[in-house]
Structure formats: C-alpha cells, structure tokens
mmCIF file of C-alpha atoms in Angstrom:
data_model
loop_
_atom_site.group_PDB
_atom_site.id
_atom_site.type_symbol
_atom_site.label_atom_id
_atom_site.label_comp_id
_atom_site.label_asym_id
_atom_site.label_seq_id
_atom_site.Cartn_x
_atom_site.Cartn_y
_atom_site.Cartn_z
ATOM 1 C CA UNK A 1 205.545 62.190 3.823
ATOM 2 C CA UNK A 2 203.186 59.133 3.038
ATOM 3 C CA UNK A 3 199.723 59.687 1.364
ATOM 4 C CA UNK A 4 197.038 56.895 1.014
ATOM 5 C CA UNK A 5 193.539 56.715 -0.395
ATOM 6 C CA UNK A 6 191.132 53.775 0.477
ATOM 7 C CA UNK A 7 187.568 53.137 -0.153
ATOM 8 C CA UNK A 8 186.701 51.529 3.137
ATOM 9 C CA UNK A 9 183.150 50.485 1.853
ATOM 10 C CA UNK A 10 181.453 51.399 5.166
ATOM 11 C CA UNK A 11 183.861 52.869 7.953
ATOM 12 C CA UNK A 12 181.707 51.457 10.547
ATOM 13 C CA UNK A 13 182.298 47.938 9.523
ATOM 14 C CA UNK A 14 186.048 48.603 8.410
ATOM 15 C CA UNK A 15 187.132 50.877 11.243
ATOM 16 C CA UNK A 16 189.055 48.108 12.929
ATOM 17 C CA UNK A 17 190.960 47.182 9.643
ATOM 18 C CA UNK A 18 191.729 50.831 9.080
ATOM 19 C CA UNK A 19 193.137 51.603 12.406
ATOM 20 C CA UNK A 20 195.235 48.504 12.247
ATOM 21 C CA UNK A 21 196.551 49.289 8.682
ATOM 22 C CA UNK A 22 197.237 52.984 9.625
ATOM 23 C CA UNK A 23 199.233 51.805 12.721
ATOM 24 C CA UNK A 24 201.279 49.276 10.539
ATOM 25 C CA UNK A 25 201.731 51.706 7.447
ATOM 26 C CA UNK A 26 201.914 55.064 9.478
ATOM 27 C CA UNK A 27 200.310 57.317 6.522
ATOM 28 C CA UNK A 28 200.342 61.059 7.208
ATOM 29 C CA UNK A 29 197.360 61.694 5.015
ATOM 30 C CA UNK A 30 194.403 59.302 4.217
ATOM 31 C CA UNK A 31 191.472 59.895 1.935
ATOM 32 C CA UNK A 32 188.701 57.599 2.612
ATOM 33 C CA UNK A 33 185.652 56.964 0.503
ATOM 34 C CA UNK A 34 182.474 55.260 0.852
ATOM 35 C CA UNK A 35 182.451 56.106 4.677
ATOM 36 C CA UNK A 36 178.574 55.556 4.661
ATOM 37 C CA UNK A 37 178.109 57.287 7.728
ATOM 38 C CA UNK A 38 176.209 60.571 8.775
ATOM 39 C CA UNK A 39 178.482 63.099 10.410
ATOM 40 C CA UNK A 40 177.173 62.763 13.647
ATOM 41 C CA UNK A 41 178.311 59.116 13.614
ATOM 42 C CA UNK A 42 181.680 59.665 12.242
ATOM 43 C CA UNK A 43 184.272 58.101 14.770
ATOM 44 C CA UNK A 44 186.048 61.063 15.792
ATOM 45 C CA UNK A 45 187.322 59.763 18.873
ATOM 46 C CA UNK A 46 188.418 56.545 17.740
ATOM 47 C CA UNK A 47 190.695 58.059 15.079
ATOM 48 C CA UNK A 48 192.073 60.632 17.439
ATOM 49 C CA UNK A 49 192.907 57.834 19.784
ATOM 50 C CA UNK A 50 194.744 56.519 16.816
ATOM 51 C CA UNK A 51 196.755 59.776 16.274
ATOM 52 C CA UNK A 52 194.513 61.111 13.573
ATOM 53 C CA UNK A 53 192.465 64.459 13.043
ATOM 54 C CA UNK A 54 189.211 64.238 10.550
ATOM 55 C CA UNK A 55 187.488 66.317 8.117
ATOM 56 C CA UNK A 56 184.331 64.417 6.838
ATOM 57 C CA UNK A 57 181.195 64.703 4.573
ATOM 58 C CA UNK A 58 178.918 61.864 4.767
ATOM 59 C CA UNK A 59 175.412 60.657 4.616
ATOM 60 C CA UNK A 60 173.435 57.515 5.762
ATOM 61 C CA UNK A 61 174.059 54.359 3.738
ATOM 62 C CA UNK A 62 175.830 55.661 0.925
ATOM 63 C CA UNK A 63 178.737 57.694 -0.625
ATOM 64 C CA UNK A 64 180.905 59.685 2.093
ATOM 65 C CA UNK A 65 184.271 61.158 2.161
ATOM 66 C CA UNK A 66 186.970 61.941 4.692
ATOM 67 C CA UNK A 67 190.419 63.075 5.109
ATOM 68 C CA UNK A 68 192.549 61.825 7.981
ATOM 69 C CA UNK A 69 195.883 63.572 9.086
ATOM 70 C CA UNK A 70 198.350 63.077 11.645
ATOM 71 C CA UNK A 71 200.034 66.454 13.202
ATOM 72 C CA UNK A 72 198.244 69.250 11.448
ATOM 73 C CA UNK A 73 194.422 69.615 11.288
ATOM 74 C CA UNK A 74 193.212 70.282 7.738
ATOM 75 C CA UNK A 75 191.772 73.733 7.070
ATOM 76 C CA UNK A 76 190.099 75.706 4.290
ATOM 77 C CA UNK A 77 187.759 72.409 4.002
ATOM 78 C CA UNK A 78 185.145 72.435 1.010
ATOM 79 C CA UNK A 79 182.423 69.907 0.572
ATOM 80 C CA UNK A 80 180.362 71.496 -2.250
ATOM 81 C CA UNK A 81 181.627 72.909 -5.548
ATOM 82 C CA UNK A 82 180.374 75.696 -7.717
ATOM 83 C CA UNK A 83 177.860 74.693 -10.288
ATOM 84 C CA UNK A 84 177.137 71.009 -8.850
ATOM 85 C CA UNK A 85 173.948 70.737 -6.923
ATOM 86 C CA UNK A 86 174.399 67.109 -5.519
ATOM 87 C CA UNK A 87 173.568 65.950 -1.896
ATOM 88 C CA UNK A 88 175.582 62.848 -2.367
ATOM 89 C CA UNK A 89 178.836 63.247 -0.245
ATOM 90 C CA UNK A 90 181.606 62.565 -2.806
ATOM 91 C CA UNK A 91 183.808 65.539 -2.654
ATOM 92 C CA UNK A 92 186.185 67.090 -0.131
ATOM 93 C CA UNK A 93 189.157 69.343 -0.420
ATOM 94 C CA UNK A 94 191.306 70.501 2.488
ATOM 95 C CA UNK A 95 194.557 72.179 3.019
ATOM 96 C CA UNK A 96 197.348 69.936 5.102
ATOM 97 C CA UNK A 97 200.611 71.945 5.496
ATOM 98 C CA UNK A 98 201.708 72.888 1.988
ATOM 99 C CA UNK A 99 199.415 70.494 0.210
ATOM 100 C CA UNK A 100 195.868 71.133 -1.212
ATOM 101 C CA UNK A 101 194.000 67.696 -1.018
ATOM 102 C CA UNK A 102 191.120 66.880 -2.941
ATOM 103 C CA UNK A 103 189.309 63.578 -2.260
ATOM 104 C CA UNK A 104 186.852 62.594 -4.718
ATOM 105 C CA UNK A 105 184.519 59.370 -4.671
ATOM 106 C CA UNK A 106 183.366 59.218 -8.369
ATOM 107 C CA UNK A 107 180.107 58.531 -9.648
ATOM 108 C CA UNK A 108 179.976 54.637 -10.814
ATOM 109 C CA UNK A 109 177.660 55.248 -13.549
ATOM 110 C CA UNK A 110 175.832 51.767 -13.586
ATOM 111 C CA UNK A 111 176.064 51.136 -17.210
ATOM 112 C CA UNK A 112 176.715 52.602 -20.638
ATOM 113 C CA UNK A 113 173.622 54.381 -21.712
ATOM 114 C CA UNK A 114 172.059 54.518 -18.268
ATOM 115 C CA UNK A 115 171.080 57.926 -16.745
ATOM 116 C CA UNK A 116 173.369 57.564 -14.301
ATOM 117 C CA UNK A 117 176.258 56.992 -16.775
ATOM 118 C CA UNK A 118 175.311 60.694 -18.252
ATOM 119 C CA UNK A 119 175.533 61.955 -14.763
ATOM 120 C CA UNK A 120 178.860 60.705 -14.155
ATOM 121 C CA UNK A 121 180.250 62.318 -17.244
ATOM 122 C CA UNK A 122 178.518 65.668 -16.499
ATOM 123 C CA UNK A 123 179.982 65.257 -12.759
ATOM 124 C CA UNK A 124 183.258 64.653 -14.031
ATOM 125 C CA UNK A 125 183.025 67.727 -16.366
ATOM 126 C CA UNK A 126 181.998 70.115 -13.419
ATOM 127 C CA UNK A 127 184.652 68.304 -11.191
ATOM 128 C CA UNK A 128 187.529 69.261 -13.814
ATOM 129 C CA UNK A 129 186.448 72.802 -13.735
ATOM 130 C CA UNK A 130 186.737 72.871 -10.026
ATOM 131 C CA UNK A 131 190.158 71.152 -10.026
ATOM 132 C CA UNK A 132 191.403 73.594 -12.656
ATOM 133 C CA UNK A 133 190.851 76.632 -10.445
ATOM 134 C CA UNK A 134 192.131 74.621 -7.260
ATOM 135 C CA UNK A 135 195.218 73.988 -9.513
ATOM 136 C CA UNK A 136 195.529 77.513 -10.411
ATOM 137 C CA UNK A 137 195.580 78.507 -6.443
ATOM 138 C CA UNK A 138 197.412 75.437 -5.142
ATOM 139 C CA UNK A 139 200.126 74.245 -7.453
ATOM 140 C CA UNK A 140 201.042 71.415 -4.685
ATOM 141 C CA UNK A 141 197.751 69.603 -5.487
ATOM 142 C CA UNK A 142 196.906 66.032 -4.861
ATOM 143 C CA UNK A 143 193.732 64.812 -6.107
ATOM 144 C CA UNK A 144 193.171 61.252 -5.064
ATOM 145 C CA UNK A 145 190.169 58.629 -4.570
ATOM 146 C CA UNK A 146 187.988 55.914 -6.022
ATOM 147 C CA UNK A 147 187.734 57.472 -9.758
ATOM 148 C CA UNK A 148 185.587 54.599 -10.932
ATOM 149 C CA UNK A 149 187.639 54.477 -14.128
ATOM 150 C CA UNK A 150 190.413 52.249 -15.142
ATOM 151 C CA UNK A 151 192.884 54.635 -17.034
ATOM 152 C CA UNK A 152 193.834 52.400 -19.743
ATOM 153 C CA UNK A 153 193.831 48.552 -20.572
ATOM 154 C CA UNK A 154 196.936 47.818 -18.430
ATOM 155 C CA UNK A 155 194.647 48.702 -15.476
ATOM 156 C CA UNK A 156 192.140 45.956 -16.524
ATOM 157 C CA UNK A 157 192.550 42.259 -15.795
ATOM 158 C CA UNK A 158 190.594 41.327 -19.106
ATOM 159 C CA UNK A 159 190.521 44.537 -21.635
ATOM 160 C CA UNK A 160 188.262 42.731 -24.065
ATOM 161 C CA UNK A 161 185.683 41.427 -21.829
ATOM 162 C CA UNK A 162 185.343 45.236 -20.231
ATOM 163 C CA UNK A 163 185.818 46.955 -23.584
ATOM 164 C CA UNK A 164 182.967 49.703 -23.810
ATOM 165 C CA UNK A 165 181.762 48.539 -20.390
ATOM 166 C CA UNK A 166 181.010 51.258 -17.549
ATOM 167 C CA UNK A 167 184.506 51.816 -15.874
ATOM 168 C CA UNK A 168 186.408 51.343 -18.902
ATOM 169 C CA UNK A 169 184.401 53.073 -21.792
ATOM 170 C CA UNK A 170 186.071 55.630 -24.082
ATOM 171 C CA UNK A 171 184.046 58.662 -22.690
ATOM 172 C CA UNK A 172 184.975 57.934 -19.100
ATOM 173 C CA UNK A 173 188.589 57.539 -19.799
ATOM 174 C CA UNK A 174 188.454 60.738 -22.092
ATOM 175 C CA UNK A 175 186.758 62.510 -19.142
ATOM 176 C CA UNK A 176 189.638 61.350 -16.626
ATOM 177 C CA UNK A 177 192.343 62.292 -19.388
ATOM 178 C CA UNK A 178 190.684 65.744 -19.224
ATOM 179 C CA UNK A 179 191.545 65.872 -15.432
ATOM 180 C CA UNK A 180 194.981 64.670 -15.751
ATOM 181 C CA UNK A 181 195.482 67.308 -18.704
ATOM 182 C CA UNK A 182 195.417 69.848 -16.221
ATOM 183 C CA UNK A 183 199.028 69.069 -15.435
ATOM 184 C CA UNK A 184 198.215 66.179 -13.146
ATOM 185 C CA UNK A 185 200.009 62.981 -13.121
ATOM 186 C CA UNK A 186 198.826 59.605 -11.954
ATOM 187 C CA UNK A 187 201.570 58.830 -9.338
ATOM 188 C CA UNK A 188 201.328 55.066 -9.767
ATOM 189 C CA UNK A 189 202.415 55.165 -13.457
ATOM 190 C CA UNK A 190 205.425 57.291 -12.603
ATOM 191 C CA UNK A 191 206.984 54.165 -10.978
ATOM 192 C CA UNK A 192 205.257 51.027 -12.656
ATOM 193 C CA UNK A 193 204.440 50.565 -16.205
ATOM 194 C CA UNK A 194 203.334 46.886 -16.312
ATOM 195 C CA UNK A 195 199.742 45.472 -16.345
ATOM 196 C CA UNK A 196 198.261 43.480 -13.725
ATOM 197 C CA UNK A 197 198.247 45.746 -10.760
ATOM 198 C CA UNK A 198 194.659 46.170 -9.343
ATOM 199 C CA UNK A 199 192.965 48.352 -6.429
ATOM 200 C CA UNK A 200 189.849 46.828 -6.752
ATOM 201 C CA UNK A 201 188.263 42.981 -6.867
ATOM 202 C CA UNK A 202 184.562 41.945 -6.702
ATOM 203 C CA UNK A 203 183.690 39.681 -3.901
ATOM 204 C CA UNK A 204 182.396 37.346 -6.207
ATOM 205 C CA UNK A 205 184.153 34.392 -8.248
ATOM 206 C CA UNK A 206 187.262 34.562 -5.998
ATOM 207 C CA UNK A 207 188.491 37.395 -7.823
ATOM 208 C CA UNK A 208 190.961 38.530 -5.504
ATOM 209 C CA UNK A 209 192.645 35.326 -5.523
ATOM 210 C CA UNK A 210 192.684 35.065 -9.303
ATOM 211 C CA UNK A 211 193.544 38.789 -9.631
ATOM 212 C CA UNK A 212 190.485 39.759 -11.751
ATOM 213 C CA UNK A 213 190.316 43.402 -11.020
ATOM 214 C CA UNK A 214 190.755 46.798 -12.011
ATOM 215 C CA UNK A 215 193.027 49.622 -10.965
ATOM 216 C CA UNK A 216 190.391 52.397 -10.298
ATOM 217 C CA UNK A 217 191.949 54.092 -7.152
ATOM 218 C CA UNK A 218 194.132 56.800 -7.916
ATOM 219 C CA UNK A 219 196.564 59.245 -6.479
ATOM 220 C CA UNK A 220 197.055 62.127 -9.001
ATOM 221 C CA UNK A 221 199.723 64.976 -8.136
ATOM 222 C CA UNK A 222 200.439 68.248 -9.781
ATOM 223 C CA UNK A 223 203.580 69.111 -11.726
ATOM 224 C CA UNK A 224 205.040 71.119 -8.922
ATOM 225 C CA UNK A 225 205.077 67.969 -6.629
ATOM 226 C CA UNK A 226 206.222 65.459 -9.571
ATOM 227 C CA UNK A 227 209.890 65.801 -8.494
ATOM 228 C CA UNK A 228 209.094 64.930 -4.906
ATOM 229 C CA UNK A 229 207.380 61.441 -5.693
ATOM 230 C CA UNK A 230 209.600 58.619 -4.185
ATOM 231 C CA UNK A 231 207.499 55.679 -4.327
ATOM 232 C CA UNK A 232 203.818 54.654 -4.997
ATOM 233 C CA UNK A 233 202.433 51.348 -4.475
ATOM 234 C CA UNK A 234 199.234 49.242 -4.184
ATOM 235 C CA UNK A 235 198.965 47.197 -0.729
ATOM 236 C CA UNK A 236 197.136 44.316 -1.179
ATOM 237 C CA UNK A 237 197.568 43.045 2.108
ATOM 238 C CA UNK A 238 194.107 44.594 3.790
ATOM 239 C CA UNK A 239 192.229 42.637 1.018
ATOM 240 C CA UNK A 240 193.297 39.675 2.405
ATOM 241 C CA UNK A 241 191.876 40.163 5.931
ATOM 242 C CA UNK A 242 188.603 39.134 7.539
ATOM 243 C CA UNK A 243 185.577 41.172 6.100
ATOM 244 C CA UNK A 244 187.540 43.272 3.886
ATOM 245 C CA UNK A 245 186.547 46.175 1.734
ATOM 246 C CA UNK A 246 186.551 45.220 -1.968
ATOM 247 C CA UNK A 247 189.220 48.079 -2.604
ATOM 248 C CA UNK A 248 192.750 48.239 -0.984
ATOM 249 C CA UNK A 249 194.686 51.163 0.207
ATOM 250 C CA UNK A 250 196.832 52.970 -2.630
ATOM 251 C CA UNK A 251 200.036 54.985 -1.341
ATOM 252 C CA UNK A 252 202.459 57.699 -2.331
ATOM 253 C CA UNK A 253 205.600 58.600 -0.921
ATOM 254 C CA UNK A 254 206.539 62.347 -1.074
ATOM 255 C CA UNK A 255 209.803 63.982 0.048
ATOM 256 C CA UNK A 256 208.474 67.155 1.254
#
C-alpha cells in the first residue's frame, strides 16, 4: 500500500497535476491540504474518473483537507475534534480498511510572538489530546499532512538563519515531539538520516532550484505499523511542473 500527502495549494488550480501524479505514482491513499474549496465545489466526479473516492472538509479561499482512496471508501469520518472550536477546516480523520488516517493542515503561526503563533501552540496541544485518544482506539494509526514545523535542523536548508523563527522554533518542535511521543514515528526518518531533503520551497529567490527549503510535510505512523514500513520518499518531480504547488508529495509504502 502506498500512502501520500500533498499540500496542493488550491485544488482547483492543481487538479490536473494531482490527477497526473496519481496516474503515475498509483497511491492507494492521498491526503490533501490547502484544497481551498467549499465542499459544494469539490471535484468529486473528476476524482472518481481518476479512480478515487473522496471525503473532504473545506472552505472558501483558505485551508481545506481531503482524503482520497482507491477501492474502499473512507468511513467513520471526523472533521471537528473535542475542545477545539475552530471554523478553519484543518482536520480530517477517516478509517480506510485497517488503517485510521488523520489528515492535518497545521496552523502556520505567522511569526514567533504573534497571536497566531500562540494559537498554533494551543491548536497543537488540543490535536495531541485527540491523537492520543485515536491511537488508543486505533493502533494502526497514520497521521500525515502539512505540519508547518521542521522537526530538526536536518530538515532546514539554513538552520542558523531559521533558528527561533516560526516553523523552526523550540516550542513548535516541542509540540511536535509531544505528538510523536505518543508512539508515532516520522516515517521518512526510518529510512533517511541525512540533511538536505525538503518538501516545501518558497516561490521566490529560485528557492527550489537552489534547494532552499524545509521538510514540513510528514507521514507519522503508529508503533504497530512501524514494522510494515518498506520505503518513504519525497517526490520532487511535481515541483518542477508548470504552475506547481510550493509543496511536493511525500509518500510511504507499507507492506499490509
């Protein structure tokens, strides 16, 4: 089984790239972030024609998450979690076969010290509580998405320049560590330990060509699935296409 996560930065704009990539990569489950579409405008028919069923939670212009599956339809769908009264569409959980999949589009935070940064830390704490309950109920848990946090300095093109900045600050990394501390593993780091691997590059300053990026798109898996992990990768190819997202897909292969 191949699982993928991709912040498409507007599904309306990126639908041709998404369907092309899925036809080539053949993922079984795809979690999307920043769909930026109201539910009534979600391209259900176009994705069905590509062979995928979809559950989604969206809003106009901003945010939005979706889970696409081949074969089995997602069930037991959750779009809002206890204790978090948030109109922003950033969380989507669903059961796909034997897996519980939680798709997250984590708050950006804007800047350290900004009210949005404080909100991000509170949001992450509440999501951790939700994930703790999900992991207890569903040992075969996969948590994936755009985390808007680079886990450590290996995931940052210039750690000195980014030190103590949003996406790389100590409190944000501590919040992410609190989530992985539930018994979740960063699947990419099960296979690759070197620095220089990124999943997001700014559109400015020729950042992609110069590999000035961050690894902020993650696939975390529960301890029960760790032994089934066979490969993890960052597919840089779609970032080279015309009108790309600023993120590129990340993938995990499971032997289940």
